[in-house]
Coordinates of C-alpha atoms and ligand atoms in Angstrom, one line a residue:
M1 CA 25.2 8.7 -42.2
N2 CA 28.3 10.6 -42.1
S3 CA 29.6 12.7 -39.2
H4 CA 29.8 15.7 -41.0
L5 CA 26.3 15.3 -42.3
W6 CA 22.7 16.0 -40.8
V7 CA 20.2 13.4 -40.4
E8 CA 16.7 14.2 -41.5
E9 CA 13.6 12.6 -40.5
R10 CA 11.1 12.6 -43.5
F11 CA 7.6 12.6 -42.7
R12 CA 5.5 11.4 -45.8
D13 CA 6.6 13.5 -48.9
F14 CA 6.1 17.1 -47.3
Y15 CA 7.6 17.5 -44.3
G16 CA 11.1 17.0 -42.7
M17 CA 13.3 18.0 -39.5
K18 CA 17.0 18.0 -39.5
Y19 CA 19.6 17.3 -36.9
K20 CA 23.2 17.9 -37.0
V21 CA 25.2 14.7 -36.6
E22 CA 28.5 14.4 -34.6
K23 CA 29.0 10.8 -34.9
T24 CA 27.4 7.4 -36.0
L25 CA 27.5 5.4 -33.1
F26 CA 25.5 2.3 -34.6
S27 CA 24.1 1.3 -37.9
G28 CA 22.1 -2.0 -38.7
K29 CA 19.5 -3.7 -40.2
S30 CA 17.2 -6.0 -38.3
E31 CA 14.9 -8.5 -39.8
F32 CA 12.1 -5.7 -39.0
Q33 CA 13.7 -2.4 -39.5
T34 CA 16.6 -0.2 -39.7
V35 CA 18.5 0.9 -36.4
D36 CA 20.3 3.7 -36.1
V37 CA 22.2 5.6 -33.2
V38 CA 23.8 8.7 -33.7
E39 CA 25.5 11.4 -31.5
T40 CA 23.5 14.8 -32.6
K41 CA 24.7 18.2 -31.6
G42 CA 21.7 19.5 -30.2
H43 CA 20.0 16.6 -28.9
G44 CA 22.5 14.3 -27.3
K45 CA 22.3 10.5 -28.5
M46 CA 19.3 9.9 -30.9
L47 CA 17.7 6.4 -31.7
L48 CA 16.2 6.1 -35.0
N49 CA 14.0 3.2 -36.4
D50 CA 13.6 3.0 -40.0
G51 CA 14.8 6.5 -40.1
L52 CA 12.1 7.9 -37.9
V53 CA 13.3 9.4 -34.4
M54 CA 12.3 7.4 -31.6
V55 CA 14.1 9.0 -28.5
T56 CA 16.8 11.6 -27.7
E57 CA 18.5 12.0 -24.8
R58 CA 17.4 15.7 -24.6
D59 CA 13.7 15.2 -24.7
E60 CA 13.1 11.5 -24.0
F61 CA 11.8 12.5 -20.3
V62 CA 8.8 14.1 -21.7
Y63 CA 7.3 11.0 -23.5
H64 CA 8.5 8.6 -20.8
D65 CA 7.0 10.9 -18.0
M66 CA 3.7 11.2 -19.6
I67 CA 3.1 7.6 -21.0
T68 CA 4.0 6.2 -17.3
H69 CA 3.2 8.4 -14.6
V70 CA -0.4 9.2 -15.8
P71 CA -1.9 5.9 -15.7
L72 CA 0.4 4.7 -12.9
F73 CA -0.8 7.8 -10.6
V74 CA -4.5 6.8 -11.4
H75 CA -4.4 3.2 -10.6
P76 CA -4.5 2.8 -7.0
N77 CA -2.1 0.2 -6.4
P78 CA -0.5 -0.9 -9.8
K79 CA 1.8 -4.1 -9.0
K80 CA 2.0 -5.7 -12.4
V81 CA 2.7 -3.7 -15.7
L82 CA 3.3 -4.7 -19.2
V83 CA 5.3 -2.4 -21.8
I84 CA 4.5 -3.4 -25.3
G85 CA 7.6 -2.4 -27.5
G86 CA 9.7 0.7 -25.6
G87 CA 13.0 -1.0 -26.7
D88 CA 15.1 1.8 -25.8
G89 CA 14.2 1.2 -22.0
G90 CA 12.8 4.4 -21.0
T91 CA 9.2 3.5 -20.1
A92 CA 10.3 0.3 -18.1
R93 CA 12.9 2.6 -16.4
E94 CA 9.9 5.0 -15.2
V95 CA 7.5 2.1 -14.2
I96 CA 10.0 0.7 -11.9
R97 CA 10.3 4.0 -10.3
H98 CA 7.0 3.3 -8.7
P99 CA 7.5 1.3 -5.3
S100 CA 4.3 -0.5 -5.7
V101 CA 5.4 -2.2 -8.9
E102 CA 6.3 -5.8 -8.3
K103 CA 7.0 -6.7 -11.9
C104 CA 7.3 -5.0 -15.0
V105 CA 7.1 -7.4 -18.3
M106 CA 8.4 -5.6 -21.4
V107 CA 7.7 -7.1 -24.5
E108 CA 10.1 -5.9 -27.4
I109 CA 9.7 -7.6 -31.0
D110 CA 13.6 -6.3 -32.1
G111 CA 16.4 -7.5 -30.1
M112 CA 18.6 -5.1 -32.1
V113 CA 17.1 -2.1 -31.0
V114 CA 17.3 -3.2 -27.1
D115 CA 21.1 -4.1 -27.6
A116 CA 21.9 -0.7 -29.7
C117 CA 20.4 1.2 -26.9
V118 CA 22.0 -0.8 -23.8
E119 CA 25.4 -0.2 -25.7
H120 CA 25.2 3.5 -26.6
I121 CA 22.1 5.1 -24.8
P122 CA 22.3 4.0 -21.2
Q123 CA 20.1 7.1 -20.0
T124 CA 17.1 5.1 -21.1
A125 CA 18.6 1.5 -21.0
D126 CA 20.4 1.3 -18.1
M127 CA 17.6 0.2 -15.8
L128 CA 16.7 -2.8 -18.0
K129 CA 19.0 -4.9 -15.9
D130 CA 16.7 -4.1 -12.8
P131 CA 15.3 -7.6 -11.5
R132 CA 11.8 -6.4 -11.5
I133 CA 11.8 -6.0 -15.3
E134 CA 11.3 -9.1 -17.1
L135 CA 12.4 -8.5 -20.9
L136 CA 11.2 -10.6 -23.5
I137 CA 12.2 -10.3 -27.2
Q138 CA 9.0 -11.4 -29.0
D139 CA 6.2 -10.1 -30.8
G140 CA 3.6 -8.1 -28.7
I141 CA 0.7 -9.2 -30.9
E142 CA 1.7 -13.0 -29.8
Y143 CA 2.3 -12.1 -26.3
V144 CA -1.2 -10.8 -25.5
K145 CA -2.9 -13.3 -27.3
N146 CA -1.3 -16.1 -25.4
T147 CA -0.1 -15.0 -22.2
K148 CA -2.4 -16.1 -18.9
E149 CA -0.8 -13.3 -16.8
K150 CA -2.9 -10.5 -15.7
F151 CA -1.8 -6.6 -15.8
D152 CA -3.0 -3.6 -14.1
V153 CA -1.3 -1.3 -16.5
I154 CA -0.6 -1.8 -20.0
L155 CA 1.5 0.6 -21.9
V156 CA 1.8 0.3 -25.7
D157 CA 5.0 2.1 -26.5
S158 CA 5.0 1.5 -30.1
T159 CA 6.4 2.9 -33.4
D160 CA 4.3 4.3 -35.8
P161 CA 1.7 1.9 -37.7
I162 CA 4.4 0.6 -40.2
G163 CA 6.1 -2.9 -40.5
P164 CA 5.7 -5.0 -37.4
A165 CA 3.8 -2.2 -35.4
Q166 CA 0.7 -2.0 -37.9
P167 CA -1.1 -4.8 -36.1
L168 CA -0.6 -3.1 -32.8
F169 CA -3.3 -0.4 -34.2
N170 CA -6.0 -3.2 -34.8
E171 CA -9.1 -4.5 -32.9
D172 CA -8.0 -7.9 -32.2
F173 CA -4.8 -6.7 -30.4
Y174 CA -6.8 -4.5 -28.1
Q175 CA -9.4 -7.2 -27.5
D176 CA -6.4 -9.4 -26.3
I177 CA -5.0 -6.2 -24.3
Y178 CA -8.7 -6.0 -22.5
N179 CA -8.5 -9.6 -21.6
C180 CA -4.8 -9.5 -20.1
L181 CA -6.0 -6.3 -17.9
T182 CA -7.5 -6.8 -14.3
D183 CA -10.8 -5.6 -13.5
N184 CA -9.6 -2.3 -12.6
G185 CA -7.0 -2.1 -15.4
I186 CA -5.7 0.8 -17.6
V187 CA -4.1 0.8 -21.0
V188 CA -2.4 3.8 -22.4
S189 CA -1.1 3.8 -26.0
Q190 CA 1.1 6.1 -28.2
G191 CA -1.6 8.0 -30.0
E192 CA 0.1 9.5 -33.1
S193 CA -0.1 13.3 -34.2
P194 CA -3.4 15.0 -33.9
Y195 CA -2.3 17.3 -37.0
F196 CA -1.1 14.6 -39.3
E197 CA -2.6 11.2 -38.1
V198 CA -6.2 12.0 -38.0
T199 CA -7.4 8.8 -39.5
M200 CA -5.1 6.6 -37.5
Q201 CA -5.7 8.4 -34.2
T202 CA -9.5 8.3 -34.8
K203 CA -9.2 4.5 -35.6
L204 CA -7.2 3.9 -32.4
V205 CA -9.4 5.8 -30.1
S206 CA -12.6 4.0 -32.0
I207 CA -11.2 0.6 -31.2
K208 CA -10.8 1.4 -27.5
N209 CA -14.2 3.3 -27.3
K210 CA -15.8 0.2 -28.6
L211 CA -13.8 -2.3 -26.3
F212 CA -13.7 -0.1 -23.1
P213 CA -16.2 1.8 -20.9
N214 CA -13.8 4.6 -20.5
T215 CA -11.6 6.3 -23.3
F216 CA -9.8 9.8 -23.3
V217 CA -6.9 11.2 -24.7
Y218 CA -4.4 13.4 -23.6
N219 CA -1.5 15.4 -25.1
F220 CA 1.9 16.3 -24.6
S221 CA 4.4 18.3 -26.7
N222 CA 8.0 17.7 -27.4
L223 CA 11.0 18.7 -29.6
T224 CA 11.2 15.8 -32.0
Y225 CA 7.9 14.5 -33.2
P226 CA 6.5 15.8 -36.4
G227 CA 4.5 19.0 -35.4
G228 CA 5.4 18.9 -31.6
L229 CA 1.9 18.2 -30.2
W230 CA 1.4 14.3 -29.7
T231 CA -1.3 12.0 -28.3
F232 CA -1.5 9.4 -26.0
T233 CA -4.9 7.3 -25.7
F234 CA -6.3 6.1 -22.3
A235 CA -8.9 3.4 -22.1
S236 CA -9.8 1.8 -18.7
K237 CA -12.3 -0.7 -17.3
G238 CA -13.5 1.6 -15.0
L239 CA -10.9 4.4 -13.6
H240 CA -11.5 7.9 -14.4
P241 CA -8.2 9.8 -15.2
L242 CA -9.1 12.9 -13.2
K243 CA -11.9 11.7 -10.8
D244 CA -9.7 8.8 -9.5
F245 CA -6.7 10.7 -9.6
N246 CA -5.6 12.3 -6.2
P247 CA -2.6 14.8 -6.7
Q248 CA -1.8 14.0 -2.9
R249 CA -0.3 10.9 -4.1
V250 CA 2.0 12.2 -6.3
K251 CA 3.5 14.9 -3.7
D252 CA 3.6 12.0 -1.1
S253 CA 5.7 9.8 -3.7
G254 CA 8.5 12.0 -3.2
L255 CA 9.4 11.1 -6.8
E256 CA 10.6 14.1 -9.2
F257 CA 9.9 14.6 -12.7
G258 CA 11.0 16.7 -15.7
Y259 CA 7.8 17.2 -17.2
Y260 CA 5.1 15.6 -15.3
N261 CA 3.5 17.1 -12.3
T262 CA -0.1 17.2 -10.9
D263 CA -1.1 20.5 -13.0
M264 CA 0.4 18.8 -16.3
H265 CA -1.7 15.5 -15.5
E266 CA -5.1 17.3 -15.4
G267 CA -4.2 19.7 -18.0
A268 CA -3.4 17.1 -20.6
F269 CA -6.9 15.8 -20.3
K270 CA -8.9 19.0 -20.2
Y271 CA -6.8 21.2 -22.8
I272 CA -7.6 19.5 -25.8
P273 CA -7.7 21.6 -29.1
T274 CA -11.1 22.3 -30.6
F275 CA -10.0 20.5 -33.8
Q276 CA -8.9 17.6 -32.3
R277 CA -12.2 17.3 -29.8
K278 CA -14.2 17.7 -33.3
N279 CA -12.2 14.7 -35.0
L280 CA -12.9 12.4 -32.1
E281 CA -16.4 13.8 -31.0
G282 CA -18.6 11.2 -29.5
L283 CA -15.6 8.9 -29.0
I284 CA -13.7 10.5 -25.9
Q285 CA -15.2 11.3 -22.8
N286 CA -12.5 14.4 -22.1
Ligands
SAM1 N1 8.6 6.7 -28.1 C1 8.9 6.0 -29.3 C2 8.1 6.7 -30.5 O1 6.8 6.8 -30.3 O2 8.5 7.1 -31.4 C3 8.5 4.3 -29.3 C4 9.9 3.9 -28.9 S1 10.1 2.1 -28.9 C5 11.8 2.2 -29.6 C6 9.2 1.4 -30.2 C7 9.5 -0.1 -30.1 O3 8.1 -0.7 -30.8 C8 10.4 -0.4 -31.4 O4 11.6 -0.7 -30.9 C9 9.8 -1.4 -32.1 O5 10.5 -2.5 -32.5 C10 8.9 -1.8 -31.2 N2 7.7 -2.7 -31.8 C11 7.2 -2.4 -33.2 N3 6.2 -3.2 -33.4 C12 6.1 -4.4 -32.3 C13 5.6 -5.6 -31.8 N4 4.5 -6.0 -32.8 N5 5.7 -6.1 -30.4 C14 6.6 -5.6 -29.8 N6 7.6 -4.4 -30.3 C15 7.3 -3.9 -31.2

């Protein structure tokens, strides 16, 4: 990647997005993936794993607000939170803004992602030094299989289902997640594109629907994921994302957000496009 060139994210063999690069800040290859951090002209610093855009400074707030604050404002008293993946640090940063959270365990498989972000993208990674965050460089699959800890909320902030993230889209993993959750627990996962990853999204939702009494999807749109519109999947042992959501709690928290707000919380579950509803018919309670 040269500074006078553009970085192109290729999605399958038919679609791509290009960003003007000002400078390459880091380029490495770990045992899991290639890791690049570039300074772009229009989106600030950008992390790419295996050539796929993970976060940019310009729009990371959208994804991190929505993966975190939706479940943390549904759960009445989230004290222990587990993040699987999320090596850029943005999700853990948002988790610890909730004063009820006593501990956030973050399990990222690739130390190179964390190191590159700590050095080059402090906007997302700076809070990783907070004592409430316990960072483990380890496979999330193994962690949930073996841990004896229980969590109120689990956030699966993963890459697409390729390489080390592939088993994060399997039933065994979600059975282990179920076992790690408290009786009132919630799991939210990066749920892929409703346009381009119908098979994968349906598979993920089917797994959650089989294991959990409540399964929902909610959407957001950002600047950098292929197609713009993207999905999180929400599953819980009992809590309902709208009936158990008290908007007053958001107001009382005094927290400020760039994307999340109480209307966005409710609308993200309510306004599911018809084609997506049809694809997920019988699997979601939206
Ligand atoms: N917001 C991003 C997105 O959807 O593009 C995800 C960002 S975060 C950088 C994803 C992280 O998941 C990567 O750093 C990757 O190394 C990590 N990951 C992939 N498989 C994993 C596994 N089995 N256990 C723990 N972390 C994993």
